[in-house]
């Protein structure tokens, strides 16, 4: 793999001579490494202890849990890439930062976390998937993928150039990140790095060296894989079913017949066309045998649906293997350079993901697998090790938390809260929210998931689906964690329903969400692939 690390213009700060104030700033402020993957299901992180992760562990991501805090109630405000990223950058809901659905244009002139850190004395960089259309602002250095990015031989766009780099995307993003850290660590200022992986986003193309690693593993099938969506109208209307909606060529890499490497339906052939002839030959060698076996078996109905689940899981987790290795490389680098104790490392995903629950892939719904996202924070010596946190945190909280640790003022208009007191509570429980607000706006759109908003408390969830649908859903998560039984209008839950509606109203007022009818006619800008 050739490395075209664009360190020219990396940041001018390193050559400037340091004043004593800057030197002391550097020693008092923590470095920050914010690592975000794309579509990483918490069910696929072994530190969360799920059945899936027992057969596909993530030993390096787990190192962050061993040395810090892992959240099992961490949510996004809107389970979609662009909106989640905009919220993470601003500490605000989409209706405040202006980015509500993929295809919107992020207004980079607004206040953001990188800008505030930069102003507060940090050197900043962003490397990897960006996906909010406008060029990055607030970074001394940035090097981003084009739109969704490509797994093989991806294009990278910097302030000065677009370069196609041969190799595998997760490795390249890691190489570029470590190269930036190597420069930044010797600078006068503390560093803040946003390392944004493309993986494990659809279409789950593993690195060749891992593409066969789960071939003999059988992944546990969720017991609601063949869900009939009874009592949940919106759930029945989506188009994100593994056995009905995945493209057999593009997503599942199925060949047309025994002895052939030609793919079945491949909606976007330019993705496979990125591979060099040598890479493609190796790829075909790996997939030929398993595809031949599938074609020879003439599978139908449920058998085919279950085969597809296994293929999806094998590829998704082989892609994640590279992510886990990447996290390991970053942690090793910090340890080797004596940076571990003064660096906050955050690992999260832009949202959760379905890995077969309800028969689905993708996200968007307010259901748990999708709206909940992994979150691990390690800051040895400052955040106690091996903590499992159950507080209802959201991606609006990342910005204020990091500003707090950086000793900088948290602007009044940020809607999230600093999580710092949660780690320092001692005997006294820090004051925290008892409910979170969620709003997904992208319909009509990919996967036909209806517009929805709702509230989740410790125990209950209320969701309103609107726009060409008018449905409520209510769940008792203690009794029904898989959200299979809609209790809306159930006489036994009349009081709960009333309480949840009140909470929802309160949160909409608190976060200054305009009446929903104002969004109904908002134009959906369809994005090119
Ligand atoms: C692509 C995917 C969709 C996915 C969206 C949004 N199709 O369009 O399945 O929902 O991205 O994902 S793909 O075959 O082109 O990958 S997001 O994470 O960027 O919001
Ligand atoms: Ca995503």
XYZ file of C-alpha atoms and ligand atoms in Angstrom:
550
model
C 0.000 0.000 0.000
C 1.344 3.398 -0.910
C 0.913 6.103 1.653
C 0.307 9.612 0.457
C 0.181 11.347 3.781
C -0.632 14.966 3.173
C 1.336 16.392 6.008
C 2.132 19.524 4.133
C -0.008 22.148 5.761
C -0.703 19.665 8.565
C -0.723 22.524 10.964
C 1.478 25.482 11.074
C 1.448 25.511 14.837
C 4.309 23.115 15.249
C 6.954 25.422 13.927
C 5.948 28.391 16.045
C 8.038 28.871 19.126
C 6.191 28.201 22.345
C 5.463 30.716 25.016
C 5.456 29.587 28.617
C 1.656 29.993 28.747
C 1.276 27.635 25.822
C 3.590 25.101 27.432
C 1.605 25.087 30.633
C -1.665 24.914 28.667
C -0.327 21.830 26.990
C 0.490 20.126 30.240
C -2.808 21.012 31.910
C -5.181 20.181 29.069
C -5.835 16.600 27.987
C -5.285 15.501 24.426
C -8.429 14.158 22.762
C -8.865 11.313 20.293
C -12.455 10.937 19.176
C -12.899 7.730 17.183
C -16.203 7.254 15.410
C -17.082 4.333 13.196
C -20.042 4.207 10.860
C -22.974 1.895 11.660
C -21.286 -0.092 14.414
C -23.902 -2.063 16.357
C -23.316 -2.172 20.116
C -24.385 -5.820 19.805
C -21.080 -6.392 18.028
C -18.782 -5.135 20.788
C -17.701 -7.847 23.162
C -17.400 -5.480 26.129
C -21.220 -5.264 25.938
C -21.362 -9.055 26.265
C -23.875 -9.843 23.533
C -24.246 -13.320 22.015
C -22.956 -12.132 18.631
C -19.781 -10.669 20.030
C -18.964 -13.995 21.737
C -18.200 -15.430 18.305
C -16.751 -12.184 16.917
C -14.934 -10.431 19.769
C -13.451 -6.924 19.717
C -10.458 -7.233 22.077
C -9.030 -3.798 21.320
C -12.228 -1.795 21.710
C -12.678 -3.715 24.953
C -9.375 -2.265 26.175
C -11.126 1.101 26.414
C -13.776 -0.426 28.676
C -11.091 -2.019 30.805
C -9.435 1.328 31.353
C -12.506 3.572 31.414
C -16.271 3.797 31.257
C -18.694 2.008 28.942
C -22.251 3.302 28.543
C -25.147 0.953 27.954
C -27.702 3.751 27.542
C -26.026 5.981 25.035
C -28.342 7.302 22.312
C -28.264 9.459 19.224
C -30.826 12.176 18.592
C -31.538 10.935 15.049
C -30.240 7.583 13.847
C -28.658 8.659 10.585
C -25.118 9.551 9.611
C -25.190 13.249 8.654
C -27.557 14.401 11.399
C -25.634 12.475 14.007
C -22.331 13.992 12.919
C -23.795 17.502 12.925
C -25.110 16.928 16.455
C -21.806 15.555 17.645
C -20.032 18.642 16.268
C -22.444 21.195 17.691
C -23.964 19.650 20.831
C -27.363 20.535 19.358
C -30.359 18.765 17.863
C -30.784 18.856 14.088
C -33.553 21.468 14.226
C -31.017 23.817 15.852
C -27.893 23.098 13.805
C -29.890 22.913 10.572
C -28.878 19.379 9.559
C -31.820 17.019 9.800
C -31.398 14.471 7.051
C -28.659 13.118 4.805
C -28.355 15.422 1.830
C -28.639 18.595 3.917
C -25.733 21.002 3.790
C -23.972 21.588 7.092
C -23.485 25.267 7.800
C -19.796 25.235 8.658
C -19.849 28.867 9.754
C -21.696 27.994 12.953
C -20.163 27.321 16.370
C -18.703 23.809 16.612
C -16.668 21.789 19.080
C -13.495 21.742 16.940
C -13.695 25.519 16.559
C -14.113 26.027 20.287
C -11.208 23.709 21.046
C -9.095 25.385 18.404
C -9.849 28.761 19.914
C -9.112 27.311 23.333
C -5.563 26.388 22.373
C -5.847 23.017 20.661
C -4.391 21.813 17.381
C -7.194 19.957 15.612
C -7.525 17.409 12.805
C -10.240 15.313 11.169
C -9.442 12.244 9.106
C -11.939 9.920 7.368
C -15.668 10.020 6.645
C -17.245 13.455 6.887
C -20.467 13.224 4.878
C -22.111 16.531 5.710
C -21.416 18.077 2.327
C -19.759 21.380 3.199
C -15.974 21.374 3.667
C -14.716 20.868 7.229
C -14.167 23.963 9.361
C -12.421 24.238 12.712
C -9.619 21.854 11.807
C -5.973 22.788 11.285
C -5.739 19.707 9.130
C -8.365 17.554 7.459
C -8.303 14.703 4.997
C -11.660 13.234 4.193
C -13.300 10.497 2.184
C -15.497 11.459 -0.705
C -19.118 11.236 0.503
C -19.580 7.649 1.828
C -16.045 6.709 0.807
C -14.853 3.458 -0.717
C -13.496 0.350 0.995
C -10.802 -0.330 -1.587
C -8.401 2.237 -2.988
C -10.446 5.189 -1.716
C -10.259 8.814 -2.767
C -9.163 11.281 -0.095
C -9.970 14.966 -0.361
C -7.770 17.491 1.395
C -7.772 21.281 1.330
C -5.462 21.206 -1.662
C -6.053 17.968 -3.565
C -7.980 14.758 -4.204
C -5.829 11.635 -4.168
C -6.711 7.999 -4.786
C -4.786 5.899 -2.316
C -4.229 2.231 -2.897
C -5.106 0.034 0.031
C -7.904 -0.693 2.476
C -9.817 2.260 3.861
C -9.652 1.426 7.579
C -5.895 0.946 7.449
C -5.362 4.122 5.470
C -7.415 6.228 7.889
C -5.402 4.752 10.764
C -2.069 5.364 9.012
C -3.003 8.960 8.296
C -4.175 9.481 11.870
C -0.997 8.071 13.390
C 1.082 10.170 11.012
C -0.743 13.305 12.153
C -0.327 12.333 15.821
C 3.372 11.778 15.269
C 3.666 15.438 14.265
C 1.091 16.788 16.684
C 2.523 15.166 19.800
C 5.614 17.351 19.575
C 3.668 20.557 19.037
C 3.250 23.295 21.607
C -0.440 22.700 21.963
C -2.536 19.750 23.090
C -4.088 17.854 20.196
C -7.657 16.887 19.322
C -8.117 14.302 16.582
C -11.377 13.124 15.056
C -10.722 9.740 13.441
C -13.822 8.798 11.452
C -13.966 5.306 9.998
C -16.107 4.414 7.028
C -16.415 0.861 8.322
C -18.605 -1.047 8.941
C -21.026 0.810 6.637
C -22.877 -0.992 3.857
C -21.761 -2.834 1.581
C -19.461 -4.491 4.127
C -16.421 -5.292 1.988
C -13.756 -6.851 4.227
C -10.046 -6.473 3.819
C -8.780 -9.453 1.806
C -6.781 -10.718 4.760
C -9.930 -11.015 6.886
C -12.520 -11.879 4.233
C -12.582 -15.585 5.102
C -12.086 -15.354 8.852
C -15.709 -16.058 9.820
C -16.490 -18.598 7.095
C -16.775 -21.460 9.541
C -18.520 -19.438 12.265
C -22.275 -19.722 12.756
C -23.699 -16.488 14.146
C -26.634 -16.753 16.560
C -29.876 -15.829 14.770
C -32.018 -13.280 16.650
C -35.270 -14.856 17.799
C -37.257 -12.086 16.084
C -35.488 -12.552 12.728
C -38.791 -13.622 11.141
C -40.790 -10.820 12.767
C -44.371 -10.365 11.456
C -44.523 -6.699 12.656
C -47.934 -7.244 14.231
C -49.239 -4.100 15.931
C -46.358 -2.031 14.502
C -47.449 -0.545 11.219
C -44.302 1.501 10.441
C -42.128 -1.539 11.116
C -44.077 -3.422 8.460
C -43.568 -0.658 5.886
C -39.761 -0.388 5.889
C -37.466 -1.659 3.143
C -34.451 -2.814 5.104
C -35.083 -6.503 5.356
C -32.039 -8.738 5.010
C -33.808 -11.421 2.978
C -36.052 -9.139 0.913
C -34.238 -5.863 0.410
C -30.504 -6.548 0.406
C -29.023 -6.541 -3.085
C -27.739 -10.047 -3.706
C -24.648 -8.905 -5.591
C -23.768 -5.535 -4.028
C -24.544 -6.444 -0.416
C -24.349 -10.215 -0.183
C -21.695 -10.802 -2.869
C -23.642 -13.767 -4.238
C -22.578 -15.095 -7.643
C -25.007 -15.998 -10.406
C -24.106 -19.695 -10.726
C -21.697 -22.420 -9.713
C -18.310 -21.771 -11.299
C -19.025 -18.096 -11.982
C -17.649 -14.998 -10.294
C -20.263 -12.715 -11.841
C -22.274 -11.033 -9.162
C -26.047 -11.108 -8.907
C -27.858 -7.732 -8.769
C -25.264 -5.058 -8.120
C -26.931 -1.670 -8.059
C -23.619 0.205 -7.848
C -20.983 -1.651 -9.919
C -18.513 1.214 -9.525
C -17.877 0.031 -5.957
C -16.481 -3.333 -7.039
C -14.756 -1.590 -9.942
C -12.480 0.140 -7.385
C -10.535 -3.073 -6.864
C -7.370 -3.541 -8.908
C -7.360 -6.656 -11.142
C -5.051 -8.344 -8.592
C -7.326 -7.486 -5.668
C -10.357 -8.637 -7.627
C -8.694 -11.959 -8.487
C -7.899 -12.556 -4.832
C -11.426 -11.504 -3.824
C -12.972 -13.932 -6.319
C -10.732 -16.737 -5.078
C -12.026 -16.169 -1.529
C -15.708 -15.901 -2.456
C -15.832 -18.515 -5.275
C -15.876 -21.596 -3.024
C -18.490 -20.304 -0.616
C -20.667 -18.971 -3.408
C -20.438 -22.256 -5.299
C -21.603 -24.108 -2.197
C -24.551 -21.722 -1.836
C -25.552 -22.037 -5.504
C -25.217 -25.823 -5.451
C -27.505 -26.040 -2.421
C -30.426 -24.386 -4.282
C -31.697 -22.778 -1.107
C -35.197 -21.364 -0.897
C -37.515 -19.592 1.543
C -36.392 -19.623 5.160
C -33.216 -21.544 4.353
C -32.101 -18.831 1.956
C -33.119 -16.118 4.461
C -30.939 -17.775 7.087
C -28.051 -18.208 4.655
C -28.235 -14.494 3.874
C -28.115 -13.662 7.567
C -24.907 -15.676 7.972
C -23.264 -14.073 4.921
C -24.205 -10.593 6.187
C -22.832 -11.351 9.662
C -19.613 -12.876 8.323
C -18.840 -9.863 6.137
C -19.975 -7.233 8.654
C -17.769 -8.711 11.381
C -14.807 -9.268 9.066
C -15.032 -5.543 8.249
C -15.135 -4.807 11.984
C -11.988 -6.830 12.530
C -10.046 -4.072 10.762
C -11.732 -1.428 12.940
C -10.760 -3.276 16.088
C -7.170 -3.614 14.879
C -7.177 0.128 14.151
C -8.239 0.967 17.704
C -5.505 -1.316 18.986
C -2.928 0.516 16.903
C -4.034 3.890 18.276
C -3.930 2.689 21.895
C -0.524 1.070 21.354
C 0.758 4.284 19.842
C -0.372 6.294 22.858
C 1.195 3.789 25.241
C 4.470 3.649 23.351
C 4.687 7.443 23.325
C 3.780 7.970 26.941
C 0.566 9.743 25.950
C -2.011 7.358 27.384
C -2.553 9.137 30.707
C -3.053 12.610 29.301
C -5.255 11.601 26.374
C -9.010 11.109 26.422
C -9.976 8.370 23.981
C -13.629 8.129 22.965
C -15.026 5.340 20.845
C -18.516 5.618 19.395
C -20.494 5.126 16.190
C -22.611 7.635 14.283
C -25.584 5.482 15.273
C -26.524 1.927 16.126
C -27.420 -0.750 13.592
C -29.667 -3.749 13.177
C -27.759 -6.983 12.840
C -30.736 -9.207 12.083
C -33.171 -8.079 14.802
C -36.663 -7.813 13.238
C -35.035 -9.263 10.075
C -33.236 -5.962 9.443
C -30.041 -4.207 8.560
C -29.724 -0.357 8.601
C -30.995 1.936 11.372
C -33.278 5.059 11.416
C -35.936 3.681 13.798
C -36.088 4.802 17.394
C -35.969 1.140 18.424
C -33.076 0.236 20.709
C -30.657 -1.433 18.266
C -30.718 1.649 16.081
C -31.028 4.669 18.367
C -28.622 3.291 20.953
C -24.981 3.595 19.987
C -21.743 2.297 21.486
C -19.902 4.709 23.764
C -16.668 4.088 25.603
C -14.470 6.751 27.188
C -11.032 6.129 28.594
C -8.943 8.700 30.440
C -6.698 6.780 32.833
C -6.193 8.408 36.181
C -9.156 10.755 35.687
C -12.036 8.461 34.802
C -12.078 5.336 36.967
C -11.494 2.068 35.102
C -14.066 -0.648 34.363
C -17.161 1.473 34.952
C -20.492 0.487 33.468
C -22.734 3.547 33.226
C -26.537 3.369 32.883
C -27.328 7.080 32.548
C -29.305 8.263 29.541
C -26.624 10.065 27.575
C -26.869 11.381 24.028
C -24.589 12.635 21.288
C -25.546 16.214 22.268
C -23.400 15.563 25.360
C -20.066 14.904 23.631
C -19.242 18.535 22.904
C -19.930 19.904 26.415
C -18.109 16.971 28.003
C -14.958 17.564 26.001
C -15.098 21.325 26.548
C -15.438 20.665 30.265
C -12.382 18.399 30.321
C -10.477 20.962 28.278
C -11.278 23.561 30.934
C -13.179 25.694 28.435
C -16.460 27.467 28.816
C -19.555 25.593 27.612
C -21.643 28.045 25.553
C -25.199 28.548 26.783
C -26.783 27.499 23.513
C -25.303 23.981 23.603
C -28.184 21.624 24.347
C -26.246 18.733 25.841
C -24.726 18.337 29.305
C -21.192 17.586 30.391
C -20.882 13.956 31.446
C -17.833 14.761 33.578
C -19.792 14.884 36.882
C -21.043 11.359 36.184
C -17.526 10.029 36.625
C -16.769 12.067 39.693
C -19.938 11.521 41.629
C -18.451 9.565 44.533
C -21.281 8.695 46.916
C -23.544 11.369 45.619
C -25.326 10.734 42.340
C -24.845 13.591 39.917
C -27.991 15.275 38.692
C -28.907 13.930 35.285
C -31.797 13.827 32.798
C -34.510 11.186 33.170
C -35.614 11.113 29.531
C -34.221 11.582 26.047
C -35.795 13.043 22.924
C -35.440 11.580 19.415
C -36.537 12.762 15.976
C -35.986 11.146 12.558
C -37.107 13.162 9.505
C -35.918 11.373 6.344
C -39.053 10.104 4.601
C -39.539 9.578 1.682
C -36.031 8.182 1.572
C -33.829 5.143 1.511
C -35.367 2.144 3.284
C -38.793 3.788 3.620
C -38.601 4.330 7.342
C -41.389 6.692 8.421
C -40.743 10.027 10.098
C -40.919 9.640 13.828
C -40.223 11.337 17.120
C -40.396 10.123 20.653
C -39.203 9.912 24.203
C -37.372 7.225 26.139
C -37.110 7.025 29.885
C -35.364 4.502 32.040
C -38.199 2.037 31.475
C -40.582 3.183 28.733
C -40.518 4.384 25.167
C -43.188 6.321 23.292
C -42.884 6.850 19.527
C -45.083 8.871 17.185
C -44.877 8.013 13.462
C -46.178 10.786 11.192
C -46.375 11.927 7.555
C -48.535 9.577 5.477
C -48.951 7.575 8.647
C -50.369 8.471 12.018
C -49.406 5.867 14.582
C -48.257 5.739 18.179
C -46.202 3.002 19.791
C -45.506 2.458 23.464
C -43.067 -0.064 24.921
C -42.311 -1.342 28.374
C -38.615 -2.006 27.912
C -38.286 -3.845 31.180
C -40.813 -6.484 30.090
C -40.223 -6.245 26.359
C -36.645 -5.178 25.607
C -36.950 -6.293 21.983
C -39.922 -3.963 21.371
C -42.292 -6.561 19.966
C -45.467 -5.598 21.854
C -46.952 -2.211 21.184
C -48.843 -1.222 24.330
C -50.323 1.988 23.018
C -53.971 2.123 24.133
C -53.487 -0.916 26.350
C -55.795 -0.212 29.325
C -53.120 -1.305 31.775
C -50.794 1.378 30.494
C -53.155 4.360 30.396
C -51.266 6.175 33.128
C -47.860 5.387 31.629
C -49.081 6.620 28.257
C -50.248 9.889 29.762
C -47.006 10.343 31.662
C -44.928 9.667 28.530
C -46.949 12.111 26.423
C -46.388 14.785 29.005
C -42.656 14.045 29.018
C -42.562 14.210 25.238
C -44.278 17.607 25.240
C -41.905 18.857 27.907
C -38.829 17.771 25.959
C -40.071 19.369 22.751
C -40.504 22.618 24.621
C -37.155 22.262 26.389
C -35.251 21.643 23.169
C -37.322 24.222 21.279
C -38.481 21.820 18.582
C -41.028 23.610 16.393
C -44.442 21.981 15.934
C -44.053 18.882 13.787
C -46.308 20.202 11.047
C -43.542 22.639 10.126
C -41.347 19.757 8.984
C -43.989 17.934 7.006
C -43.451 19.876 3.810
C -39.697 20.100 4.124
C -38.167 19.079 0.846
C -36.081 15.899 0.945
C -32.946 16.357 -1.102
C -32.025 13.012 -2.563
C -28.342 12.419 -2.400
C -26.329 10.824 -5.188
C -24.504 7.674 -4.141
C -26.360 4.482 1.760
C -26.769 3.033 2.013
C -28.059 2.966 2.790
C -27.891 3.781 4.063
C -27.524 5.204 3.704
C -27.306 6.107 4.870
N -26.856 2.309 0.779
O -27.230 5.116 0.894
O -28.313 1.615 3.105
O -29.072 3.784 4.810
O -26.295 5.170 2.981
O -26.291 5.638 5.707
S -25.477 1.870 0.066
O -25.662 0.548 -0.535
O -25.249 2.882 -0.941
O -24.414 1.877 1.015
S -25.532 6.642 6.586
O -24.828 5.882 7.611
O -24.598 7.362 5.734
O -26.552 7.521 7.155
Ca -23.896 5.678 9.675
